[in-house]
Coordinates of C-alpha atoms in Angstrom, one line a residue:
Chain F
X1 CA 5.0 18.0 29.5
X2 CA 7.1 18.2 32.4
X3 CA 10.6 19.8 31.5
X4 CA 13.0 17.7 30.3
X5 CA 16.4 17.0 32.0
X6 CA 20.2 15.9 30.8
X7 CA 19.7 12.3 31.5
X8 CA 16.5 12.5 28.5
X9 CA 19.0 13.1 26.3
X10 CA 21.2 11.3 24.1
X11 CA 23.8 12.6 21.4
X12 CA 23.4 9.7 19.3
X13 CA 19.3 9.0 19.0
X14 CA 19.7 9.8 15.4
X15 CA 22.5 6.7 14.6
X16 CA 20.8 5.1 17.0
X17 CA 17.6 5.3 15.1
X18 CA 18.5 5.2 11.3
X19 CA 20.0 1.7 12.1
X20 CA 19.8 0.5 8.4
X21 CA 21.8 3.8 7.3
X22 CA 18.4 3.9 5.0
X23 CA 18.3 8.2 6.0
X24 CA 22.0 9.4 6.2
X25 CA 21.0 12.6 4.9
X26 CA 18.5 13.5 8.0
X27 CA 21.2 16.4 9.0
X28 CA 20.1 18.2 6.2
X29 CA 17.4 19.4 7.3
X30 CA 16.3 22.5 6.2
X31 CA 13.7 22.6 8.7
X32 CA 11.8 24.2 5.5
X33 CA 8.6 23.0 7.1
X34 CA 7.1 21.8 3.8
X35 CA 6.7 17.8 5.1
X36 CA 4.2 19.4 8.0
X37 CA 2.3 21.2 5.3
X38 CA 2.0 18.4 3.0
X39 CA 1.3 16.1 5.6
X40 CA -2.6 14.8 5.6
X41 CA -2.2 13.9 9.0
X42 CA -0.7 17.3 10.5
X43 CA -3.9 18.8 8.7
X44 CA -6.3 16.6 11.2
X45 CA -4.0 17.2 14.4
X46 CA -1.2 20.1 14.3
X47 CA 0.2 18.1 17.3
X48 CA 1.6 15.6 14.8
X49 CA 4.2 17.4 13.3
X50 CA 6.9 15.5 10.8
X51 CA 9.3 18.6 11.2
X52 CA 9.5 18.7 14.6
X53 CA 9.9 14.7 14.8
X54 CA 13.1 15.0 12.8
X55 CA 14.4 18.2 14.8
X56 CA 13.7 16.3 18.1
X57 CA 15.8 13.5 16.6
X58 CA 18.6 15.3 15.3
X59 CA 19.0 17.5 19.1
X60 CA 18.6 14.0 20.4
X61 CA 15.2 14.2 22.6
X62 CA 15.2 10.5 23.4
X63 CA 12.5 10.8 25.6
X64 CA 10.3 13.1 24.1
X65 CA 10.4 11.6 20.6
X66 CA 10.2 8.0 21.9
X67 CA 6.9 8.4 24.8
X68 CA 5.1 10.1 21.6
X69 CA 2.1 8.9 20.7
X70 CA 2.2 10.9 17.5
X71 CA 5.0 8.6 16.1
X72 CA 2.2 6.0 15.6
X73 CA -0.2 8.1 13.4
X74 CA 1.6 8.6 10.4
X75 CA 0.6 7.0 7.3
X76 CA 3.1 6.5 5.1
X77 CA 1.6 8.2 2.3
X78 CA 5.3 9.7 1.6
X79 CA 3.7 13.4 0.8
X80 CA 6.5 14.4 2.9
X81 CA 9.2 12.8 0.8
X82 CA 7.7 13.5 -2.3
X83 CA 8.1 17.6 -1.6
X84 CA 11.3 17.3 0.3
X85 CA 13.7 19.7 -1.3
X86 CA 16.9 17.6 0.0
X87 CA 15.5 14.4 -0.4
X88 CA 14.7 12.6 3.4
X89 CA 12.9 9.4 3.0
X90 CA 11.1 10.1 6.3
X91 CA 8.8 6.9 6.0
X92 CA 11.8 4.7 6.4
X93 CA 12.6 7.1 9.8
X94 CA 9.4 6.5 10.7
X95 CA 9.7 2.8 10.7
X96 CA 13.1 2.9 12.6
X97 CA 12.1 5.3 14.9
X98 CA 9.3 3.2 15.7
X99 CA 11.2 0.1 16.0
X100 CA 13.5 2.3 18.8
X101 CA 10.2 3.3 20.3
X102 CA 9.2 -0.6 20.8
X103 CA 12.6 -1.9 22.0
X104 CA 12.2 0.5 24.5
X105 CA 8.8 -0.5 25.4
X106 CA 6.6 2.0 24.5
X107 CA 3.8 1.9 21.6
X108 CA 3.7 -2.5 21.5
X109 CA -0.3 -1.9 21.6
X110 CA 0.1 -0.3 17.9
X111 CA 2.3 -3.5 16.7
X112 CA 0.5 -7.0 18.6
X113 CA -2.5 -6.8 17.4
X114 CA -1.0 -6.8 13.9
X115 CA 1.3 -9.3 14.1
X116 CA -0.9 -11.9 14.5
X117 CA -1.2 -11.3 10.7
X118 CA 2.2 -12.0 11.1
X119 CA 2.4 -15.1 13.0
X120 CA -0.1 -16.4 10.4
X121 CA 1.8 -15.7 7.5
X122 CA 4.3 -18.2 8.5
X123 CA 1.8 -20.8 8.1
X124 CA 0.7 -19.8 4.8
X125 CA 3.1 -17.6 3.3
X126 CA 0.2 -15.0 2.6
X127 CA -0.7 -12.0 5.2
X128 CA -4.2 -10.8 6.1
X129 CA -5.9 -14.6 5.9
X130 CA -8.7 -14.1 8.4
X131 CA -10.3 -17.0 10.6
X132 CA -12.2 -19.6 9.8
X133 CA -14.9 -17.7 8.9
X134 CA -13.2 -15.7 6.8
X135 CA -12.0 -18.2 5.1
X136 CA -14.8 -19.5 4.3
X137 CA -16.3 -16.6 3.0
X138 CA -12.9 -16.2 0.7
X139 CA -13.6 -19.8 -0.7
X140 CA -17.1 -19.2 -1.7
X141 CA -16.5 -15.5 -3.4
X142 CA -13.1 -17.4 -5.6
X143 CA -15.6 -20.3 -6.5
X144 CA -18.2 -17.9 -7.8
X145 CA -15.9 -16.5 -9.7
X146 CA -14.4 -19.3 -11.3
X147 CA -10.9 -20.0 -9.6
X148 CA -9.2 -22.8 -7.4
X149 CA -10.9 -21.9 -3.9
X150 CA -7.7 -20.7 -2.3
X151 CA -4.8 -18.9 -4.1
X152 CA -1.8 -21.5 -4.7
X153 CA 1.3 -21.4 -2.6
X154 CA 3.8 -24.1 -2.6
X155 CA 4.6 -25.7 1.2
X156 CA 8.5 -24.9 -0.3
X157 CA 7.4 -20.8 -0.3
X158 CA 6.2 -21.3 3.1
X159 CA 8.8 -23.1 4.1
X160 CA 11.4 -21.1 3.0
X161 CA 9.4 -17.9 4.3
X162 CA 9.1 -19.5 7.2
X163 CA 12.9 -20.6 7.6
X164 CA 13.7 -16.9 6.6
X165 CA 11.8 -15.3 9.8
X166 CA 13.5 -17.7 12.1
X167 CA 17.1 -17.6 10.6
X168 CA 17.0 -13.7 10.5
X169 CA 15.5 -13.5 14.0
X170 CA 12.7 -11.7 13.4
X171 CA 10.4 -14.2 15.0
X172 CA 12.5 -14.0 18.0
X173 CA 11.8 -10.5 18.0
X174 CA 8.3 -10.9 17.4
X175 CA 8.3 -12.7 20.5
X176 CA 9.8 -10.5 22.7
X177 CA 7.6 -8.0 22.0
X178 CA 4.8 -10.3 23.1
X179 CA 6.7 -11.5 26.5
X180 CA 7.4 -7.7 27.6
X181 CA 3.6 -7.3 27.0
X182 CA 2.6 -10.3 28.3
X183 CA 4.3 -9.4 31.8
X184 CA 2.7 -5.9 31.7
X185 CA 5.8 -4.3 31.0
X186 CA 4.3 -1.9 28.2
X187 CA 5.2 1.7 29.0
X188 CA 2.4 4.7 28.4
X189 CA 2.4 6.7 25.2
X190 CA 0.9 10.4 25.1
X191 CA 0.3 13.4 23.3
X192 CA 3.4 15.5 22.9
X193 CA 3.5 18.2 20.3
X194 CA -0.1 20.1 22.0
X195 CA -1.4 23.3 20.5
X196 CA -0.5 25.1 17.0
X197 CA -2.2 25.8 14.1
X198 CA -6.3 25.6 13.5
X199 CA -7.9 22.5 12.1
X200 CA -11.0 22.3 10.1
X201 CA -13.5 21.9 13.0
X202 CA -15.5 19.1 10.5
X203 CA -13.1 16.6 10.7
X204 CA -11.8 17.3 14.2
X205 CA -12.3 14.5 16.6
X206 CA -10.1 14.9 19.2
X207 CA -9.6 17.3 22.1
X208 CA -6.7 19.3 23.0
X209 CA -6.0 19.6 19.3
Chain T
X1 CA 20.3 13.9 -6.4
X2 CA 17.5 16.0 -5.6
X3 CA 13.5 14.2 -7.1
X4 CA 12.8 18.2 -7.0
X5 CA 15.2 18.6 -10.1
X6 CA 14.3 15.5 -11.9
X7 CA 12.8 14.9 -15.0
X8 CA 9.1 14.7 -13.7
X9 CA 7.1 13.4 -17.1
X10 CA 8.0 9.5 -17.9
X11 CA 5.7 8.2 -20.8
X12 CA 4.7 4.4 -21.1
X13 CA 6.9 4.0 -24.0
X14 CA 9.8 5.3 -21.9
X15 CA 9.0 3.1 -18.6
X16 CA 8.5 0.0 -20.7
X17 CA 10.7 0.2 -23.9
X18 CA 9.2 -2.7 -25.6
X19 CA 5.8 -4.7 -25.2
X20 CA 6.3 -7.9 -23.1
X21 CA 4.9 -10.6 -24.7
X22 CA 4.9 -12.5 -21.7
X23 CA 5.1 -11.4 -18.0
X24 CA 5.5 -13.0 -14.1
X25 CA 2.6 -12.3 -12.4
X26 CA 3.1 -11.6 -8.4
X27 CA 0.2 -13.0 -6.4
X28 CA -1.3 -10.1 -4.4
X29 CA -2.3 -11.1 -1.1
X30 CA -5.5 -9.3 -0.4
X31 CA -5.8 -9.0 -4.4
X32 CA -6.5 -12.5 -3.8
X33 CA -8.6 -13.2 -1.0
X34 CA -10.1 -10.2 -0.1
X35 CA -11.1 -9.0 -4.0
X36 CA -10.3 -11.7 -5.7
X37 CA -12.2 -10.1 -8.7
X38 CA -9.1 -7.9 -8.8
X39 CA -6.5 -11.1 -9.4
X40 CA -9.2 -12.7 -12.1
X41 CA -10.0 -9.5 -14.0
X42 CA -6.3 -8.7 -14.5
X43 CA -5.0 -11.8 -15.6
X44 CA -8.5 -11.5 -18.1
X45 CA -7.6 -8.1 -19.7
X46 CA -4.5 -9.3 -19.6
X47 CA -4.9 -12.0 -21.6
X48 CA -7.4 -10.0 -23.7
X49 CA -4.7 -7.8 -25.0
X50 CA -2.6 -10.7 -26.2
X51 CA 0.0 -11.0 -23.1
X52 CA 0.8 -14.3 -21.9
X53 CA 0.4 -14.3 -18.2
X54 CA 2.7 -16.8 -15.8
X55 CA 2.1 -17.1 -12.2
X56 CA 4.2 -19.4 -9.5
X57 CA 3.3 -21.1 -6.4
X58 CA 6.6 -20.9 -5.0
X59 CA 6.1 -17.5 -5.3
X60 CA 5.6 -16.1 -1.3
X61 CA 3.8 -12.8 0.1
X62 CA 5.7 -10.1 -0.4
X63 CA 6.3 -9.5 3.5
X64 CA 6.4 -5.3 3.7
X65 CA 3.1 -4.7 4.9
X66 CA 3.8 -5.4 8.3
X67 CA 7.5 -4.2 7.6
X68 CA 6.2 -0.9 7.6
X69 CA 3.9 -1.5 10.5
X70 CA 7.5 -2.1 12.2
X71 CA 6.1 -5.5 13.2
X72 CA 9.3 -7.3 12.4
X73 CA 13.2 -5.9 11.5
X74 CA 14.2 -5.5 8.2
X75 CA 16.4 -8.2 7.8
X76 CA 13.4 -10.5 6.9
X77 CA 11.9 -8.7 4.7
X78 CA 15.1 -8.1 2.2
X79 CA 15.7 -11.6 2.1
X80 CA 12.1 -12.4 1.2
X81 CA 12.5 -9.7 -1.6
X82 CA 15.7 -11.0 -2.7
X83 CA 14.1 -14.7 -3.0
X84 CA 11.2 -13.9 -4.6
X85 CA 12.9 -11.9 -7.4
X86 CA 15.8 -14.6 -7.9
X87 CA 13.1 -17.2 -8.1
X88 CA 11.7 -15.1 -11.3
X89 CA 15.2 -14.2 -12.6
X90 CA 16.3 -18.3 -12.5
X91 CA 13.4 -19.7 -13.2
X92 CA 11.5 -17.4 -16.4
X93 CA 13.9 -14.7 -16.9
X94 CA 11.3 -12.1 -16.6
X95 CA 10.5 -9.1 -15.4
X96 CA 8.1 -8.7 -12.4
X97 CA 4.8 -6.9 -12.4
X98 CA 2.3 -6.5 -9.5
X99 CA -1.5 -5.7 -9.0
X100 CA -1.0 -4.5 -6.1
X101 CA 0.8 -1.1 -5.1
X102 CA 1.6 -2.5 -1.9
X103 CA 3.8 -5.2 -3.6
X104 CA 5.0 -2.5 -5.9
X105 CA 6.4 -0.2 -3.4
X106 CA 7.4 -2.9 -1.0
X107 CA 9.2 -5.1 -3.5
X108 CA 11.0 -1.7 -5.2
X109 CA 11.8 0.1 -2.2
X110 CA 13.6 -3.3 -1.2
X111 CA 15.3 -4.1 -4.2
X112 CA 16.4 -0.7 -4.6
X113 CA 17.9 -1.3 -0.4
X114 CA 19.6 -4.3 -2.3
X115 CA 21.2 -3.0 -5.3
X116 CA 22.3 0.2 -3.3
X117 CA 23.7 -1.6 -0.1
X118 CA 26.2 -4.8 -0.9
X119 CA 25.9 -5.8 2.6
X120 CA 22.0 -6.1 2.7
X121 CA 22.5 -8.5 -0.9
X122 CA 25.4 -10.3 0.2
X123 CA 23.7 -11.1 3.8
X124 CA 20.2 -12.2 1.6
X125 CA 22.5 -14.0 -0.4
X126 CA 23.9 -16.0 1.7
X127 CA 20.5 -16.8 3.5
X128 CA 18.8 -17.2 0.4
X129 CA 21.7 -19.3 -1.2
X130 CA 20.8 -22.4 0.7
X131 CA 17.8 -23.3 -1.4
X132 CA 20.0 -22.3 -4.4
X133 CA 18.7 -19.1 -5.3
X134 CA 21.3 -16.1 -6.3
X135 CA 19.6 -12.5 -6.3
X136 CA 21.4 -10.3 -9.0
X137 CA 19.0 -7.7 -10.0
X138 CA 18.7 -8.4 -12.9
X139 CA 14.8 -8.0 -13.6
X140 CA 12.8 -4.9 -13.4
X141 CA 9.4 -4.3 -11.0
X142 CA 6.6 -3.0 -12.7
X143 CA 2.7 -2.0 -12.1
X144 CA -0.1 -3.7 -14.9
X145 CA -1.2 0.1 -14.7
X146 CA 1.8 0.9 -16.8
X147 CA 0.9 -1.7 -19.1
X148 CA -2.5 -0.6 -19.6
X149 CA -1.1 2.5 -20.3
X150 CA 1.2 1.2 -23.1
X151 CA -1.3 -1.1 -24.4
X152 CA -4.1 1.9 -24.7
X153 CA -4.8 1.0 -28.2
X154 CA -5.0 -1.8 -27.8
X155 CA -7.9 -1.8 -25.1
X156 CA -9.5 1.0 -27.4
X157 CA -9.7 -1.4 -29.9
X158 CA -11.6 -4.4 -27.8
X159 CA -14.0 -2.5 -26.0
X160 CA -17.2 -4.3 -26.8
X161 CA -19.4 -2.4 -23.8
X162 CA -18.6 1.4 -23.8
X163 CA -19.1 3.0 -20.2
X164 CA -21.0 6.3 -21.8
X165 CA -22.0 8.4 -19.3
X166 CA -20.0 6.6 -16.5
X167 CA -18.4 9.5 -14.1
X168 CA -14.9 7.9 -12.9
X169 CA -12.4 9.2 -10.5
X170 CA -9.1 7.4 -9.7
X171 CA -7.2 6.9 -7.0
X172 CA -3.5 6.3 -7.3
X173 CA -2.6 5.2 -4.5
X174 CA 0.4 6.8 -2.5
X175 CA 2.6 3.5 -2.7
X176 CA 3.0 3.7 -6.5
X177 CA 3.1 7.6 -6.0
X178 CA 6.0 8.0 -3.5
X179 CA 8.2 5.7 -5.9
X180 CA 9.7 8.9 -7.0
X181 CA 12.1 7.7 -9.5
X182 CA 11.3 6.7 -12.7
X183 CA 7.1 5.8 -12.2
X184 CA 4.5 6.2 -14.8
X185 CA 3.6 9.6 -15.8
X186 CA 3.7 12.6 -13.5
X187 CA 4.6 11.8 -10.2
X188 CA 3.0 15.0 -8.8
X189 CA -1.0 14.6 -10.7
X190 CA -0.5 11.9 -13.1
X191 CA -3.5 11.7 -15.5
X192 CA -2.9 8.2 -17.0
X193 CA -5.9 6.8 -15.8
X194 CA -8.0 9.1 -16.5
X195 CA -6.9 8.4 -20.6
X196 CA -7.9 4.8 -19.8
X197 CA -11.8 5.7 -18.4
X198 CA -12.0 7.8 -21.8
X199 CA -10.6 4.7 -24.0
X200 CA -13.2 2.7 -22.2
X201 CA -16.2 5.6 -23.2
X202 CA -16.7 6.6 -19.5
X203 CA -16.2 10.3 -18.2
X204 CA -13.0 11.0 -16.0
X205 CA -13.9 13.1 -13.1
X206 CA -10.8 15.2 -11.0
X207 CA -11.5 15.9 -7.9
X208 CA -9.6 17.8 -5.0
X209 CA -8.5 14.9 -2.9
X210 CA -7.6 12.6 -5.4
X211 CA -3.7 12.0 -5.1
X212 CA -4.8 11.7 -1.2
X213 CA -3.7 8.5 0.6
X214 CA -6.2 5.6 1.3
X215 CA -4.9 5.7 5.0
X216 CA -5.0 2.2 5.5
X217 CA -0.7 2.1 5.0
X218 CA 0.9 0.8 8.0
X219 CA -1.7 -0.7 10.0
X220 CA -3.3 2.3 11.0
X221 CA -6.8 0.8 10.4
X222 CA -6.2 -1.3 13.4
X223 CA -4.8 1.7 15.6
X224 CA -6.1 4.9 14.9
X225 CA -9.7 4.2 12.9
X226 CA -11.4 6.6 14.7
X227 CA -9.3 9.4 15.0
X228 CA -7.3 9.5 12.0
X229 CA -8.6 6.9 9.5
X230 CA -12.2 7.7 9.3
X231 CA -11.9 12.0 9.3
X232 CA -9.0 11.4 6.7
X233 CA -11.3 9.3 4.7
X234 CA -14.1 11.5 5.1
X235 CA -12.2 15.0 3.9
X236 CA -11.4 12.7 0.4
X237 CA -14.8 11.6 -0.1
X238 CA -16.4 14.9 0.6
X239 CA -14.6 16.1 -2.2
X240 CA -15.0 13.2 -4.7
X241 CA -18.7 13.3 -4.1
X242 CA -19.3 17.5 -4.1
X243 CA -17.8 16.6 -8.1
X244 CA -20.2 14.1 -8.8
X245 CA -18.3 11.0 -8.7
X246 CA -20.2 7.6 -9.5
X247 CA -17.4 4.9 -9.5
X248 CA -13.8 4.9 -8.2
X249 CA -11.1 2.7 -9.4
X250 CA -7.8 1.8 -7.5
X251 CA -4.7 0.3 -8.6
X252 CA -4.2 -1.3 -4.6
X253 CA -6.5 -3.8 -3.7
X254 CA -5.3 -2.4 0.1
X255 CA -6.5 0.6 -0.8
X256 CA -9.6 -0.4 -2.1
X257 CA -10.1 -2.4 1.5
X258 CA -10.0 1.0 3.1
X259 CA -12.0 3.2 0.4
X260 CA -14.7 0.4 0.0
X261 CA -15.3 -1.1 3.9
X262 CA -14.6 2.2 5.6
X263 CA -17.9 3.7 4.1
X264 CA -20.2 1.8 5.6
X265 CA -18.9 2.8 9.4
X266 CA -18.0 6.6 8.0
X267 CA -22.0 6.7 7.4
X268 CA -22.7 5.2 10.8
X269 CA -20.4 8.3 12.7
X270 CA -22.4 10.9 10.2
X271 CA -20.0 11.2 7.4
X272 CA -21.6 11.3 3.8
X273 CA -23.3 9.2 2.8
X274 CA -21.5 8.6 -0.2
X275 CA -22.4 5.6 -1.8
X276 CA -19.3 6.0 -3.9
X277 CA -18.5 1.8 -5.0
X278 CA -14.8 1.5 -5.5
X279 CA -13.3 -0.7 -7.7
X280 CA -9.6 -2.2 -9.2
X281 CA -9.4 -0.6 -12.4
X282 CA -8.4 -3.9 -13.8
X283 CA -12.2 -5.4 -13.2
X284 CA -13.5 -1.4 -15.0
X285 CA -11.8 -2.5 -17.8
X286 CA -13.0 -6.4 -17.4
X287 CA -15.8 -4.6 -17.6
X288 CA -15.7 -3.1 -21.0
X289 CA -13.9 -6.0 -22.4
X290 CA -16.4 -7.8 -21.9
X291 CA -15.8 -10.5 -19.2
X292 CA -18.9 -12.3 -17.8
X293 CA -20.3 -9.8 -15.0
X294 CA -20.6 -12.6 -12.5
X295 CA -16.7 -13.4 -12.8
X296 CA -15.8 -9.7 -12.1
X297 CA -16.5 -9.9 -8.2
X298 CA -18.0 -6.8 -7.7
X299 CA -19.9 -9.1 -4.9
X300 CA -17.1 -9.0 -2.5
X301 CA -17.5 -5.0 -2.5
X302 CA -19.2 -3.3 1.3
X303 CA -20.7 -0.4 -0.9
X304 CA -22.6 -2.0 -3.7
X305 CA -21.6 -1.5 -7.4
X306 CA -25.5 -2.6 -9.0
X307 CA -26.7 1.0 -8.8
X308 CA -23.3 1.7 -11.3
X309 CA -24.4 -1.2 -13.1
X310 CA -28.3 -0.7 -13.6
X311 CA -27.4 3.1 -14.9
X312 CA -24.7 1.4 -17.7
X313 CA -28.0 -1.0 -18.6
X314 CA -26.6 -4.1 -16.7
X315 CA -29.9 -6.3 -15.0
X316 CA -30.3 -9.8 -13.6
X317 CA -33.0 -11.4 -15.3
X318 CA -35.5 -14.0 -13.7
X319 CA -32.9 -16.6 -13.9
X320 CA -29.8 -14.2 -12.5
X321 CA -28.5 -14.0 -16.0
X322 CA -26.9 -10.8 -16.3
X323 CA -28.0 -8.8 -19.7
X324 CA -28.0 -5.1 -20.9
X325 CA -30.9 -3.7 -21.5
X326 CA -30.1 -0.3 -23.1
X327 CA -26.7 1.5 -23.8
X328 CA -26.3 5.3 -23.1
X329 CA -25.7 7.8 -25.4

């Protein structure tokens, strides 16, 4: 990690990134540390740390926090929030923070590939319906068991959820993800937090942990 | 105020004062096509238990899956929340409960965003008001689970296939968990369905790992299935199997996607085996209620469930009839 220098840093990266106000209380950090220990993911790479992430984003290490690819590992089991003694949601954090990281181009091969569930739910106002195949597969395990071969939604829900994505500008947003992707825009992610404490070897599966 | 200095122990009676007599079903997406054993069986016990079930296609996904994936802003997704709910509120005047603890935690973490922040309602309001919905929140989310738990009697008194000798070990799942305020039991190591495996005769089994997260949250199974999916999965199952475990059950048909297809490809990398089938807890107590095995869907499952079923006395016959053969002691 090459050193970073004033113009990676920006006083506001934490309004910048709680842009719901869903975390105002992210100053009071204890830094008590007990979010890393609880954290299932921090105990299969110490490089992914949840305490440092909010330290970095309080000093304001745009840079460092953004070009992480850490920030795309966590889970959102809430372990952290559960033990928090002053109460940080950090899984809404997470998804804002992640939302900076994509605006800013970095981490849109974690996010594409998912929103084609997306795109698809617009069509049928239910996410995850697979392709044809799938579908097919779907209709003959609901016949077997009895029920209408697909589950019923009414072309008003989809229309309205539809309507909703597009009003909002969400699928606008959806699609510039896509463009800057599309024109090989997409910036590198890497390891940033290396080194710290021991991991049990029988689950390790990556290098440089 | 701090969850730390909460009142940690809520009991059924406490969550849900008074025993709906009839409820608004939300449509789980993947509870639906993916399992759709887990929609049937719920609506079945259910019914079973004398409570009138309503479902409505107007009714849409719940939209935070991919929320939390950051695929989309928020906006979207509060609206979607806000419409769904106000559809219930106009059109039955019930309260919501979900199969799924995807749509639980999605749907309450939202609604709580509305009822906190004026400027989220009013701005789903006004998108939302165009088809004539209002949201007030009014109505309450709940998880069946909580119902099973207050209706414990009652499924003690229509078991008519006791699971003796069943080993069982639940998983929560961390989306009803991380609701800190005001879920089911203890929020920390909740036992409530472990009381339901012993109303149904079978054996509740703790293991280490068990309030541990599916890790299929967030899309993660897409990014990261080698290198933080699978080892995750494989430190839970290690210790769900060292205790024994026959059967799990979950509460998330999302989590069961993860805990049920991720064996298969944990055994290919060297993992296990485990054999461990995982269930919705809704088609364990289908199950002991009685409901005709071939409407249960255990067929949609990657790790089989007959080996569960032979040991309870379940066979095919010639004509792929099922039939028990013998009941344990």
């Amino acid at each position: 990690m090459p050193r970073e220098n004033m113009t990676q840093w920006d006083d506001k990266l934490y309004q910048k990134v709680d842009r719901y106000n869903l975390v105002p209380n992210l100053d009071e950090c204890l830094q008590c540390g007990k979010c890393t220990g609880n954290c299932p993911v921090a105990a299969l790479h110490p490089s992914y740390n949840p305490r440092q992430i909010v330290h970095d984003i309080l000093l304001g290490e745009l840079d460092r926090v953004l070009q992480s690819e850490e920030i795309w590992r966590c889970l959102w089991c809430a372990n952290c929030y559960r033990v928090c003694p002053v109460d940080i949601h950090y899984p809404l954090l997470m998804m804002q923070l992640r939302y900076l990281a994509l605006e800013n181009g970095y981490g849109l091969k974690y996010v594409t590939p998912i929103n084609k569930y997306a795109y698809r739910s617009l069509e049928c106002g239910l996410t995850f319906v697979p392709g044809k195949k799938g579908v097919e597969k779907i209709k003959g395990l609901r016949e077997g068991i009895g029920v209408e071969p697909w589950p019923k939604v009414s072309k008003k829900a989809i229309h309205e959820y539809g309507e909703i994505f597009k009003q909002t500008g969400a699928y606008d947003w959806m699609k510039a993800l896509d463009e800057v992707q599309a024109k090989g825009e997409e910036k590198p992610v890497t390891l940033t937090f290396l080194g710290g404490r021991l991991v049990d070897e029988r689950y390790d599966t990556e290098e440089g942990n | 105020m701090s969850a730390m200095t909460q009142k940690r122990v809520i009991k059924p009676q406490e969550r849900i004062p008074q025993i709906p007599e009839k409820i608004f079903l939300f449509r789980s997406c993947t509870g639906s096509m993916e399992y759709p054993g887990t929609e049937h069986c719920v609506e079945f016990v259910l019914k079973k238990l004398g409570i009138e079930v309503v479902k409505d296609p107007d009714q849409s996904c719940c939209s935070g899956y991919i929320l939390t994936c950051s695929g989309y802003p928020a906006e979207p997704s509060l609206a979607v929340t806000a419409r769904n709910l106000a559809m219930v509120e106009q059109k039955y005047g019930l309260d919501t409960y979900v199969f799924c603890n995807g749509c639980f935690g999605y749907n309450k973490e939202l609604k709580h965003i509305l009822d906190h922040h004026p400027e989220y309602k009013n701005m789903a309001n006004d998108l939302i008001g165009q088809w004539g919905y209002h949201y007030e929140g009014t109505s309450t989310v709940y998880h069946v689970q909580e119902l099973y738990s207050l209706l414990l009697d009652r499924i003690k008194e229509n078991v008519v296939r006791p699971l003796t000798g069943l080993r069982v070990a639940s998983h929560y799942g961390c989306h009803y968990l991380a609701q800190q305020y005001g879920i089911l039991d203890e929020g920390d190591m909740p036992t409530f369905h472990e009381e339901i495996y012993e109303a149904l005769g079978a054996t509740p089994v703790f293991y280490k790992e068990r309030r541990m997260c599916c890790a299929y949250a967030v899309g993660r199974g897409f990014t990261h299935p080698e290198n933080v999916v699978q080892p995750h999965l494989a430190r839970k199952f290690d210790s769900a199997k060292a205790e024994g475990v026959e059967i799990m059950t979950t509460t998330c048909p999302g989590c069961n996607v993860a805990l049920d297809r991720e064996q298969p490809k944990l055994k290919k990398r060297g993992f296990g085996p485990y054999d461990i089938p995982v269930v919705d807890l809704g088609q364990l107590i289908a199950l002991a209620l009685g409901a005709p095995i071939e409407e249960i869907g255990f067929n949609a499952n990657s790790t089989p469930v007959e080996p569960v079923l032979k040991k309870l006395g379940f066979f095919k016959d010639d004509y792929g009839v099922w039939e028990r053969r013998f009941v344990n002691e």
